[in-house]
């Protein structure tokens, strides 16, 4: 385990904990619950593992540890979600204006014989698979500007509409061919962004039906304009592939969904924790 990374996360949790005073009725404050959970996620172990004193080296061990049932109950509360959201913002640092953003999805595949009722079949890497998908819009921050986890059969286009609605910065949104839809161009424009996506190949060209003017502008920038601005800008879309790659390419990263992370609510919680750990690693690396 990277002790500097844990120290950074620990200090961030202590800062956030000041906004979450413990109720006299609670044996463990929410900061203790999240600390134990992040310790398990960082080590790719089940939550029950982190509830054992033997799983903690002396300097890091809390004075008392909750049991598995307490962890399971408290992690499902809105308070836990609020704490993680504030922790993510604290770890990622001040928000950076993002003129250029990228949109894509990453399949989170599990075994096809799983009994998880929330996992569905859909298009994964290289064919059909079963599991979930992380949808994200990345900008300049260490955390995605917007993200969600959905079953694998949920349309990327449908989820993109919701994510685009969370954008605050104006600029350009880069996406691949799957997002070349008129309604997405209009949706992005309503949030002050020009969507750029490769056009679906067709022997009929654009056809004769109405197209969003923002889609036509994308076609002009990527295919027709004598200026290389649009094509040079679109090459930056590869950054999101590096963002997803960096998320998995370190010890404690989101390399897979382990066998103890099943059901949509648990998968979302697990992914949220991994994104926070990755953001802390990025901030430490560029500091």
PDB file of C-alpha atoms in Angstrom:
ATOM      1  CA  UNK A   1       0.000   0.000   0.000  1.00  0.00           C
ATOM      2  CA  UNK A   2       1.150   3.532  -0.815  1.00  0.00           C
ATOM      3  CA  UNK A   3       1.449   5.096   2.647  1.00  0.00           C
ATOM      4  CA  UNK A   4       1.666   8.621   1.239  1.00  0.00           C
ATOM      5  CA  UNK A   5      -1.556   8.082  -0.702  1.00  0.00           C
ATOM      6  CA  UNK A   6      -3.374   6.842   2.412  1.00  0.00           C
ATOM      7  CA  UNK A   7      -2.008   9.756   4.432  1.00  0.00           C
ATOM      8  CA  UNK A   8      -3.386  12.158   1.825  1.00  0.00           C
ATOM      9  CA  UNK A   9      -6.797  10.474   1.903  1.00  0.00           C
ATOM     10  CA  UNK A  10      -6.759  10.398   5.698  1.00  0.00           C
ATOM     11  CA  UNK A  11      -6.107  14.128   5.991  1.00  0.00           C
ATOM     12  CA  UNK A  12      -8.844  14.861   3.448  1.00  0.00           C
ATOM     13  CA  UNK A  13     -11.342  12.733   5.400  1.00  0.00           C
ATOM     14  CA  UNK A  14     -10.430  14.542   8.617  1.00  0.00           C
ATOM     15  CA  UNK A  15     -11.110  17.899   6.947  1.00  0.00           C
ATOM     16  CA  UNK A  16     -14.469  16.794   5.574  1.00  0.00           C
ATOM     17  CA  UNK A  17     -15.455  15.234   8.924  1.00  0.00           C
ATOM     18  CA  UNK A  18     -15.684  18.699  10.503  1.00  0.00           C
ATOM     19  CA  UNK A  19     -18.867  19.313   8.510  1.00  0.00           C
ATOM     20  CA  UNK A  20     -20.399  16.045   9.758  1.00  0.00           C
ATOM     21  CA  UNK A  21     -20.673  16.177  13.566  1.00  0.00           C
ATOM     22  CA  UNK A  22     -21.503  12.801  15.091  1.00  0.00           C
ATOM     23  CA  UNK A  23     -24.932  12.328  16.592  1.00  0.00           C
ATOM     24  CA  UNK A  24     -24.919  11.298  20.294  1.00  0.00           C
ATOM     25  CA  UNK A  25     -26.949   8.272  19.225  1.00  0.00           C
ATOM     26  CA  UNK A  26     -24.201   7.064  16.881  1.00  0.00           C
ATOM     27  CA  UNK A  27     -21.357   4.918  18.147  1.00  0.00           C
ATOM     28  CA  UNK A  28     -19.360   5.654  14.986  1.00  0.00           C
ATOM     29  CA  UNK A  29     -19.329   8.911  13.060  1.00  0.00           C
ATOM     30  CA  UNK A  30     -19.790   8.747   9.307  1.00  0.00           C
ATOM     31  CA  UNK A  31     -16.118   9.690   8.839  1.00  0.00           C
ATOM     32  CA  UNK A  32     -15.131   6.452  10.610  1.00  0.00           C
ATOM     33  CA  UNK A  33     -17.464   4.431   8.378  1.00  0.00           C
ATOM     34  CA  UNK A  34     -15.998   5.954   5.217  1.00  0.00           C
ATOM     35  CA  UNK A  35     -12.442   5.544   6.511  1.00  0.00           C
ATOM     36  CA  UNK A  36     -12.957   1.825   7.054  1.00  0.00           C
ATOM     37  CA  UNK A  37     -14.632   1.427   3.669  1.00  0.00           C
ATOM     38  CA  UNK A  38     -11.872   3.256   1.786  1.00  0.00           C
ATOM     39  CA  UNK A  39      -9.259   1.125   3.555  1.00  0.00           C
ATOM     40  CA  UNK A  40     -10.984  -1.990   2.209  1.00  0.00           C
ATOM     41  CA  UNK A  41     -11.408  -0.571  -1.314  1.00  0.00           C
ATOM     42  CA  UNK A  42      -7.806   0.657  -1.487  1.00  0.00           C
ATOM     43  CA  UNK A  43      -6.599  -2.863  -0.664  1.00  0.00           C
ATOM     44  CA  UNK A  44      -9.209  -4.587  -2.910  1.00  0.00           C
ATOM     45  CA  UNK A  45     -10.630  -6.488   0.041  1.00  0.00           C
ATOM     46  CA  UNK A  46     -14.212  -7.052   1.252  1.00  0.00           C
ATOM     47  CA  UNK A  47     -15.549  -4.571   3.781  1.00  0.00           C
ATOM     48  CA  UNK A  48     -15.588  -7.228   6.503  1.00  0.00           C
ATOM     49  CA  UNK A  49     -11.796  -7.535   6.142  1.00  0.00           C
ATOM     50  CA  UNK A  50     -11.360  -3.890   7.145  1.00  0.00           C
ATOM     51  CA  UNK A  51     -13.548  -4.441  10.221  1.00  0.00           C
ATOM     52  CA  UNK A  52     -10.839  -6.657  11.759  1.00  0.00           C
ATOM     53  CA  UNK A  53      -8.080  -5.004  13.829  1.00  0.00           C
ATOM     54  CA  UNK A  54      -5.537  -7.419  12.336  1.00  0.00           C
ATOM     55  CA  UNK A  55      -6.086  -5.787   8.899  1.00  0.00           C
ATOM     56  CA  UNK A  56      -4.686  -2.469  10.100  1.00  0.00           C
ATOM     57  CA  UNK A  57      -1.036  -1.716  10.851  1.00  0.00           C
ATOM     58  CA  UNK A  58      -0.533  -0.041  14.224  1.00  0.00           C
ATOM     59  CA  UNK A  59      -0.182   3.636  13.163  1.00  0.00           C
ATOM     60  CA  UNK A  60      -3.282   3.514  10.950  1.00  0.00           C
ATOM     61  CA  UNK A  61      -5.612   1.465  13.144  1.00  0.00           C
ATOM     62  CA  UNK A  62      -8.667   3.345  14.484  1.00  0.00           C
ATOM     63  CA  UNK A  63      -9.325   3.093  18.210  1.00  0.00           C
ATOM     64  CA  UNK A  64     -12.502   1.117  17.495  1.00  0.00           C
ATOM     65  CA  UNK A  65     -13.915  -0.560  14.408  1.00  0.00           C
ATOM     66  CA  UNK A  66     -17.558  -1.024  13.365  1.00  0.00           C
ATOM     67  CA  UNK A  67     -18.839  -4.478  12.522  1.00  0.00           C
ATOM     68  CA  UNK A  68     -19.973  -5.614   9.090  1.00  0.00           C
ATOM     69  CA  UNK A  69     -23.691  -5.060   9.720  1.00  0.00           C
ATOM     70  CA  UNK A  70     -23.067  -1.473  10.878  1.00  0.00           C
ATOM     71  CA  UNK A  71     -20.949  -0.789   7.807  1.00  0.00           C
ATOM     72  CA  UNK A  72     -23.580  -2.210   5.460  1.00  0.00           C
ATOM     73  CA  UNK A  73     -26.377  -0.188   7.035  1.00  0.00           C
ATOM     74  CA  UNK A  74     -24.520   3.126   7.294  1.00  0.00           C
ATOM     75  CA  UNK A  75     -23.021   2.990   3.786  1.00  0.00           C
ATOM     76  CA  UNK A  76     -26.533   2.920   2.346  1.00  0.00           C
ATOM     77  CA  UNK A  77     -27.516   6.223   3.951  1.00  0.00           C
ATOM     78  CA  UNK A  78     -27.707   9.607   2.177  1.00  0.00           C
ATOM     79  CA  UNK A  79     -25.198  10.889   4.741  1.00  0.00           C
ATOM     80  CA  UNK A  80     -22.574   8.498   3.367  1.00  0.00           C
ATOM     81  CA  UNK A  81     -23.244   9.707  -0.164  1.00  0.00           C
ATOM     82  CA  UNK A  82     -22.905  13.348   0.900  1.00  0.00           C
ATOM     83  CA  UNK A  83     -19.647  12.600   2.702  1.00  0.00           C
ATOM     84  CA  UNK A  84     -18.192  10.878  -0.367  1.00  0.00           C
ATOM     85  CA  UNK A  85     -19.284  13.757  -2.616  1.00  0.00           C
ATOM     86  CA  UNK A  86     -17.591  16.318  -0.348  1.00  0.00           C
ATOM     87  CA  UNK A  87     -14.530  14.095  -0.046  1.00  0.00           C
ATOM     88  CA  UNK A  88     -14.278  13.833  -3.832  1.00  0.00           C
ATOM     89  CA  UNK A  89     -14.370  17.621  -4.154  1.00  0.00           C
ATOM     90  CA  UNK A  90     -11.806  18.030  -1.371  1.00  0.00           C
ATOM     91  CA  UNK A  91      -9.428  15.456  -2.891  1.00  0.00           C
ATOM     92  CA  UNK A  92      -9.771  16.783  -6.457  1.00  0.00           C
ATOM     93  CA  UNK A  93      -8.937  20.336  -5.381  1.00  0.00           C
ATOM     94  CA  UNK A  94     -10.364  23.571  -6.812  1.00  0.00           C
ATOM     95  CA  UNK A  95     -12.467  23.073  -9.938  1.00  0.00           C
ATOM     96  CA  UNK A  96     -10.605  23.854 -13.161  1.00  0.00           C
ATOM     97  CA  UNK A  97     -12.410  25.534 -16.076  1.00  0.00           C
ATOM     98  CA  UNK A  98     -12.785  22.915 -18.802  1.00  0.00           C
ATOM     99  CA  UNK A  99     -13.073  24.362 -22.291  1.00  0.00           C
ATOM    100  CA  UNK A 100     -12.544  20.897 -23.799  1.00  0.00           C
ATOM    101  CA  UNK A 101     -14.327  17.852 -22.362  1.00  0.00           C
ATOM    102  CA  UNK A 102     -14.670  14.230 -23.455  1.00  0.00           C
ATOM    103  CA  UNK A 103     -17.549  11.792 -23.091  1.00  0.00           C
ATOM    104  CA  UNK A 104     -17.313   7.991 -23.100  1.00  0.00           C
ATOM    105  CA  UNK A 105     -18.177   4.800 -21.215  1.00  0.00           C
ATOM    106  CA  UNK A 106     -16.177   1.985 -19.660  1.00  0.00           C
ATOM    107  CA  UNK A 107     -17.736  -1.493 -19.300  1.00  0.00           C
ATOM    108  CA  UNK A 108     -17.453  -3.124 -15.869  1.00  0.00           C
ATOM    109  CA  UNK A 109     -17.796  -6.762 -16.805  1.00  0.00           C
ATOM    110  CA  UNK A 110     -18.602  -9.627 -14.441  1.00  0.00           C
ATOM    111  CA  UNK A 111     -19.087 -13.360 -14.989  1.00  0.00           C
ATOM    112  CA  UNK A 112     -21.985 -14.257 -17.263  1.00  0.00           C
ATOM    113  CA  UNK A 113     -23.265 -16.870 -14.813  1.00  0.00           C
ATOM    114  CA  UNK A 114     -23.698 -14.288 -12.024  1.00  0.00           C
ATOM    115  CA  UNK A 115     -26.878 -14.293  -9.963  1.00  0.00           C
ATOM    116  CA  UNK A 116     -26.787 -10.494  -9.610  1.00  0.00           C
ATOM    117  CA  UNK A 117     -30.299  -9.360 -10.694  1.00  0.00           C
ATOM    118  CA  UNK A 118     -29.117  -5.811 -11.457  1.00  0.00           C
ATOM    119  CA  UNK A 119     -26.383  -6.851 -13.893  1.00  0.00           C
ATOM    120  CA  UNK A 120     -27.539  -7.008 -17.510  1.00  0.00           C
ATOM    121  CA  UNK A 121     -26.155  -8.083 -20.845  1.00  0.00           C
ATOM    122  CA  UNK A 122     -24.900  -5.502 -23.286  1.00  0.00           C
ATOM    123  CA  UNK A 123     -22.018  -4.514 -25.494  1.00  0.00           C
ATOM    124  CA  UNK A 124     -18.692  -4.801 -23.714  1.00  0.00           C
ATOM    125  CA  UNK A 125     -15.157  -4.815 -25.039  1.00  0.00           C
ATOM    126  CA  UNK A 126     -14.979  -7.044 -28.116  1.00  0.00           C
ATOM    127  CA  UNK A 127     -18.538  -8.355 -27.933  1.00  0.00           C
ATOM    128  CA  UNK A 128     -21.495  -8.923 -25.635  1.00  0.00           C
ATOM    129  CA  UNK A 129     -20.893  -9.278 -21.914  1.00  0.00           C
ATOM    130  CA  UNK A 130     -22.729  -8.961 -18.603  1.00  0.00           C
ATOM    131  CA  UNK A 131     -22.281  -6.344 -15.930  1.00  0.00           C
ATOM    132  CA  UNK A 132     -22.373  -2.570 -15.629  1.00  0.00           C
ATOM    133  CA  UNK A 133     -20.906   0.494 -17.311  1.00  0.00           C
ATOM    134  CA  UNK A 134     -19.234   3.617 -15.979  1.00  0.00           C
ATOM    135  CA  UNK A 135     -20.341   6.642 -18.028  1.00  0.00           C
ATOM    136  CA  UNK A 136     -18.239   9.777 -17.579  1.00  0.00           C
ATOM    137  CA  UNK A 137     -17.456  13.242 -18.860  1.00  0.00           C
ATOM    138  CA  UNK A 138     -13.859  14.189 -18.093  1.00  0.00           C
ATOM    139  CA  UNK A 139     -12.389  17.671 -18.148  1.00  0.00           C
ATOM    140  CA  UNK A 140      -9.254  19.023 -16.506  1.00  0.00           C
ATOM    141  CA  UNK A 141     -10.165  17.949 -12.962  1.00  0.00           C
ATOM    142  CA  UNK A 142      -8.858  14.813 -11.276  1.00  0.00           C
ATOM    143  CA  UNK A 143     -12.496  13.730 -10.857  1.00  0.00           C
ATOM    144  CA  UNK A 144     -14.926  13.443 -13.787  1.00  0.00           C
ATOM    145  CA  UNK A 145     -17.148  16.485 -14.293  1.00  0.00           C
ATOM    146  CA  UNK A 146     -20.121  14.117 -14.365  1.00  0.00           C
ATOM    147  CA  UNK A 147     -20.377  10.350 -14.039  1.00  0.00           C
ATOM    148  CA  UNK A 148     -22.819   7.533 -13.427  1.00  0.00           C
ATOM    149  CA  UNK A 149     -22.890   3.754 -13.207  1.00  0.00           C
ATOM    150  CA  UNK A 150     -25.689   1.901 -14.959  1.00  0.00           C
ATOM    151  CA  UNK A 151     -26.446  -1.678 -16.010  1.00  0.00           C
ATOM    152  CA  UNK A 152     -24.655  -2.623 -19.217  1.00  0.00           C
ATOM    153  CA  UNK A 153     -27.809  -2.622 -21.363  1.00  0.00           C
ATOM    154  CA  UNK A 154     -28.612   1.053 -20.679  1.00  0.00           C
ATOM    155  CA  UNK A 155     -28.113   3.108 -23.821  1.00  0.00           C
ATOM    156  CA  UNK A 156     -25.008   5.293 -23.894  1.00  0.00           C
ATOM    157  CA  UNK A 157     -27.068   7.947 -25.642  1.00  0.00           C
ATOM    158  CA  UNK A 158     -29.776   7.954 -22.960  1.00  0.00           C
ATOM    159  CA  UNK A 159     -27.207   8.244 -20.178  1.00  0.00           C
ATOM    160  CA  UNK A 160     -25.303  10.947 -22.089  1.00  0.00           C
ATOM    161  CA  UNK A 161     -28.399  13.166 -22.063  1.00  0.00           C
ATOM    162  CA  UNK A 162     -28.442  13.085 -18.273  1.00  0.00           C
ATOM    163  CA  UNK A 163     -24.695  13.661 -17.874  1.00  0.00           C
ATOM    164  CA  UNK A 164     -24.641  16.569 -20.324  1.00  0.00           C
ATOM    165  CA  UNK A 165     -27.360  18.216 -18.248  1.00  0.00           C
ATOM    166  CA  UNK A 166     -24.912  18.467 -15.331  1.00  0.00           C
ATOM    167  CA  UNK A 167     -22.322  20.489 -17.244  1.00  0.00           C
ATOM    168  CA  UNK A 168     -21.655  24.061 -16.150  1.00  0.00           C
ATOM    169  CA  UNK A 169     -18.651  25.084 -18.270  1.00  0.00           C
ATOM    170  CA  UNK A 170     -19.120  26.163 -21.869  1.00  0.00           C
ATOM    171  CA  UNK A 171     -16.833  24.828 -24.580  1.00  0.00           C
ATOM    172  CA  UNK A 172     -16.468  21.682 -26.677  1.00  0.00           C
ATOM    173  CA  UNK A 173     -17.595  18.151 -25.858  1.00  0.00           C
ATOM    174  CA  UNK A 174     -15.750  15.391 -27.749  1.00  0.00           C
ATOM    175  CA  UNK A 175     -17.316  11.954 -28.261  1.00  0.00           C
ATOM    176  CA  UNK A 176     -17.056   8.943 -30.526  1.00  0.00           C
ATOM    177  CA  UNK A 177     -19.382   7.750 -33.258  1.00  0.00           C
ATOM    178  CA  UNK A 178     -21.895   6.239 -30.805  1.00  0.00           C
ATOM    179  CA  UNK A 179     -22.943   9.729 -29.697  1.00  0.00           C
ATOM    180  CA  UNK A 180     -23.600  11.133 -33.183  1.00  0.00           C
ATOM    181  CA  UNK A 181     -27.260  11.927 -32.513  1.00  0.00           C
ATOM    182  CA  UNK A 182     -29.146  15.102 -33.335  1.00  0.00           C
ATOM    183  CA  UNK A 183     -30.787  15.309 -29.923  1.00  0.00           C
ATOM    184  CA  UNK A 184     -27.410  15.079 -28.166  1.00  0.00           C
ATOM    185  CA  UNK A 185     -26.055  17.980 -30.234  1.00  0.00           C
ATOM    186  CA  UNK A 186     -29.059  20.053 -29.164  1.00  0.00           C
ATOM    187  CA  UNK A 187     -28.712  18.899 -25.559  1.00  0.00           C
ATOM    188  CA  UNK A 188     -25.036  19.888 -25.469  1.00  0.00           C
ATOM    189  CA  UNK A 189     -25.813  23.260 -27.055  1.00  0.00           C
ATOM    190  CA  UNK A 190     -28.419  23.954 -24.370  1.00  0.00           C
ATOM    191  CA  UNK A 191     -25.573  23.684 -21.837  1.00  0.00           C
ATOM    192  CA  UNK A 192     -23.287  25.954 -23.855  1.00  0.00           C
ATOM    193  CA  UNK A 193     -21.220  23.187 -25.466  1.00  0.00           C
ATOM    194  CA  UNK A 194     -20.565  22.218 -29.074  1.00  0.00           C
ATOM    195  CA  UNK A 195     -20.600  18.437 -29.389  1.00  0.00           C
ATOM    196  CA  UNK A 196     -18.021  17.048 -31.819  1.00  0.00           C
ATOM    197  CA  UNK A 197     -18.523  13.429 -32.840  1.00  0.00           C
ATOM    198  CA  UNK A 198     -17.505  11.418 -35.852  1.00  0.00           C
ATOM    199  CA  UNK A 199     -20.375  10.985 -38.276  1.00  0.00           C
ATOM    200  CA  UNK A 200     -21.862   7.582 -38.856  1.00  0.00           C
ATOM    201  CA  UNK A 201     -20.828   6.356 -42.317  1.00  0.00           C
ATOM    202  CA  UNK A 202     -23.637   6.350 -44.851  1.00  0.00           C
ATOM    203  CA  UNK A 203     -23.750   6.008 -48.614  1.00  0.00           C
ATOM    204  CA  UNK A 204     -26.583   8.578 -48.616  1.00  0.00           C
ATOM    205  CA  UNK A 205     -24.597  11.324 -46.950  1.00  0.00           C
ATOM    206  CA  UNK A 206     -26.715  13.421 -44.607  1.00  0.00           C
ATOM    207  CA  UNK A 207     -29.996  12.476 -46.285  1.00  0.00           C
ATOM    208  CA  UNK A 208     -32.963  14.836 -46.574  1.00  0.00           C
ATOM    209  CA  UNK A 209     -34.365  14.964 -43.035  1.00  0.00           C
ATOM    210  CA  UNK A 210     -33.779  17.800 -40.593  1.00  0.00           C
ATOM    211  CA  UNK A 211     -30.440  17.932 -38.777  1.00  0.00           C
ATOM    212  CA  UNK A 212     -29.513  19.909 -35.733  1.00  0.00           C
ATOM    213  CA  UNK A 213     -27.515  22.986 -36.768  1.00  0.00           C
ATOM    214  CA  UNK A 214     -25.015  21.951 -34.127  1.00  0.00           C
ATOM    215  CA  UNK A 215     -24.574  18.574 -35.826  1.00  0.00           C
ATOM    216  CA  UNK A 216     -24.019  20.318 -39.139  1.00  0.00           C
ATOM    217  CA  UNK A 217     -21.380  22.493 -37.475  1.00  0.00           C
ATOM    218  CA  UNK A 218     -19.670  19.345 -36.171  1.00  0.00           C
ATOM    219  CA  UNK A 219     -19.640  17.874 -39.679  1.00  0.00           C
ATOM    220  CA  UNK A 220     -18.220  21.126 -41.042  1.00  0.00           C
ATOM    221  CA  UNK A 221     -15.457  21.316 -38.433  1.00  0.00           C
ATOM    222  CA  UNK A 222     -14.437  17.665 -38.789  1.00  0.00           C
ATOM    223  CA  UNK A 223     -14.904  17.088 -42.524  1.00  0.00           C
ATOM    224  CA  UNK A 224     -15.381  20.262 -44.568  1.00  0.00           C
ATOM    225  CA  UNK A 225     -13.573  23.183 -43.016  1.00  0.00           C
ATOM    226  CA  UNK A 226     -10.278  24.159 -44.696  1.00  0.00           C
ATOM    227  CA  UNK A 227      -8.991  25.035 -41.231  1.00  0.00           C
ATOM    228  CA  UNK A 228      -7.480  22.125 -39.230  1.00  0.00           C
ATOM    229  CA  UNK A 229      -8.940  23.546 -35.989  1.00  0.00           C
ATOM    230  CA  UNK A 230     -11.789  21.030 -35.642  1.00  0.00           C
ATOM    231  CA  UNK A 231      -9.700  17.990 -36.547  1.00  0.00           C
ATOM    232  CA  UNK A 232      -6.853  19.040 -34.261  1.00  0.00           C
ATOM    233  CA  UNK A 233      -9.334  19.645 -31.455  1.00  0.00           C
ATOM    234  CA  UNK A 234     -10.981  16.254 -31.952  1.00  0.00           C
ATOM    235  CA  UNK A 235      -7.660  14.469 -31.513  1.00  0.00           C
ATOM    236  CA  UNK A 236      -7.825  15.487 -27.862  1.00  0.00           C
ATOM    237  CA  UNK A 237     -10.636  12.950 -27.435  1.00  0.00           C
ATOM    238  CA  UNK A 238      -7.953  10.321 -26.892  1.00  0.00           C
ATOM    239  CA  UNK A 239      -7.379  11.888 -23.476  1.00  0.00           C
ATOM    240  CA  UNK A 240     -10.481  10.182 -22.082  1.00  0.00           C
ATOM    241  CA  UNK A 241      -8.995   6.813 -23.049  1.00  0.00           C
ATOM    242  CA  UNK A 242      -5.943   7.769 -21.004  1.00  0.00           C
ATOM    243  CA  UNK A 243      -8.214   8.919 -18.152  1.00  0.00           C
ATOM    244  CA  UNK A 244      -9.932   5.527 -18.053  1.00  0.00           C
ATOM    245  CA  UNK A 245      -6.558   3.806 -18.452  1.00  0.00           C
ATOM    246  CA  UNK A 246      -5.072   5.745 -15.527  1.00  0.00           C
ATOM    247  CA  UNK A 247      -8.074   4.778 -13.413  1.00  0.00           C
ATOM    248  CA  UNK A 248      -7.117   1.094 -13.636  1.00  0.00           C
ATOM    249  CA  UNK A 249      -3.337   1.153 -14.068  1.00  0.00           C
ATOM    250  CA  UNK A 250      -2.170   1.318 -10.444  1.00  0.00           C
ATOM    251  CA  UNK A 251      -2.419  -0.729  -7.279  1.00  0.00           C
ATOM    252  CA  UNK A 252      -5.820   0.030  -5.795  1.00  0.00           C
ATOM    253  CA  UNK A 253      -7.252   1.180  -9.134  1.00  0.00           C
ATOM    254  CA  UNK A 254     -10.543   0.135 -10.725  1.00  0.00           C
ATOM    255  CA  UNK A 255      -9.155  -2.958 -12.412  1.00  0.00           C
ATOM    256  CA  UNK A 256     -12.330  -5.051 -12.151  1.00  0.00           C
ATOM    257  CA  UNK A 257     -15.438  -5.596 -10.080  1.00  0.00           C
ATOM    258  CA  UNK A 258     -14.461  -8.170  -7.429  1.00  0.00           C
ATOM    259  CA  UNK A 259     -16.826 -10.996  -6.561  1.00  0.00           C
ATOM    260  CA  UNK A 260     -18.087  -9.268  -3.389  1.00  0.00           C
ATOM    261  CA  UNK A 261     -19.213  -6.121  -5.256  1.00  0.00           C
ATOM    262  CA  UNK A 262     -22.637  -6.926  -6.675  1.00  0.00           C
ATOM    263  CA  UNK A 263     -25.968  -5.055  -6.983  1.00  0.00           C
ATOM    264  CA  UNK A 264     -26.115  -1.593  -8.509  1.00  0.00           C
ATOM    265  CA  UNK A 265     -25.948   0.375  -5.249  1.00  0.00           C
ATOM    266  CA  UNK A 266     -22.769  -1.424  -4.139  1.00  0.00           C
ATOM    267  CA  UNK A 267     -21.155  -1.077  -7.560  1.00  0.00           C
ATOM    268  CA  UNK A 268     -21.815   2.679  -7.544  1.00  0.00           C
ATOM    269  CA  UNK A 269     -20.338   2.986  -4.053  1.00  0.00           C
ATOM    270  CA  UNK A 270     -17.272   0.967  -5.037  1.00  0.00           C
ATOM    271  CA  UNK A 271     -16.694   2.995  -8.219  1.00  0.00           C
ATOM    272  CA  UNK A 272     -17.115   6.257  -6.302  1.00  0.00           C
ATOM    273  CA  UNK A 273     -14.432   5.159  -3.843  1.00  0.00           C
ATOM    274  CA  UNK A 274     -12.074   4.146  -6.664  1.00  0.00           C
ATOM    275  CA  UNK A 275     -12.564   7.501  -8.405  1.00  0.00           C
ATOM    276  CA  UNK A 276     -11.690   9.302  -5.163  1.00  0.00           C
ATOM    277  CA  UNK A 277      -8.568   7.181  -4.664  1.00  0.00           C
ATOM    278  CA  UNK A 278      -7.511   7.845  -8.262  1.00  0.00           C
ATOM    279  CA  UNK A 279      -8.109  11.597  -7.852  1.00  0.00           C
ATOM    280  CA  UNK A 280      -5.915  11.642  -4.741  1.00  0.00           C
ATOM    281  CA  UNK A 281      -3.174   9.816  -6.647  1.00  0.00           C
ATOM    282  CA  UNK A 282      -3.361  12.273  -9.554  1.00  0.00           C
ATOM    283  CA  UNK A 283      -3.235  15.306  -7.270  1.00  0.00           C
ATOM    284  CA  UNK A 284      -0.237  13.927  -5.405  1.00  0.00           C
ATOM    285  CA  UNK A 285       1.552  13.167  -8.676  1.00  0.00           C
ATOM    286  CA  UNK A 286       1.134  16.672 -10.106  1.00  0.00           C
ATOM    287  CA  UNK A 287       1.737  18.524  -6.834  1.00  0.00           C
TER     288      UNK A 287
END
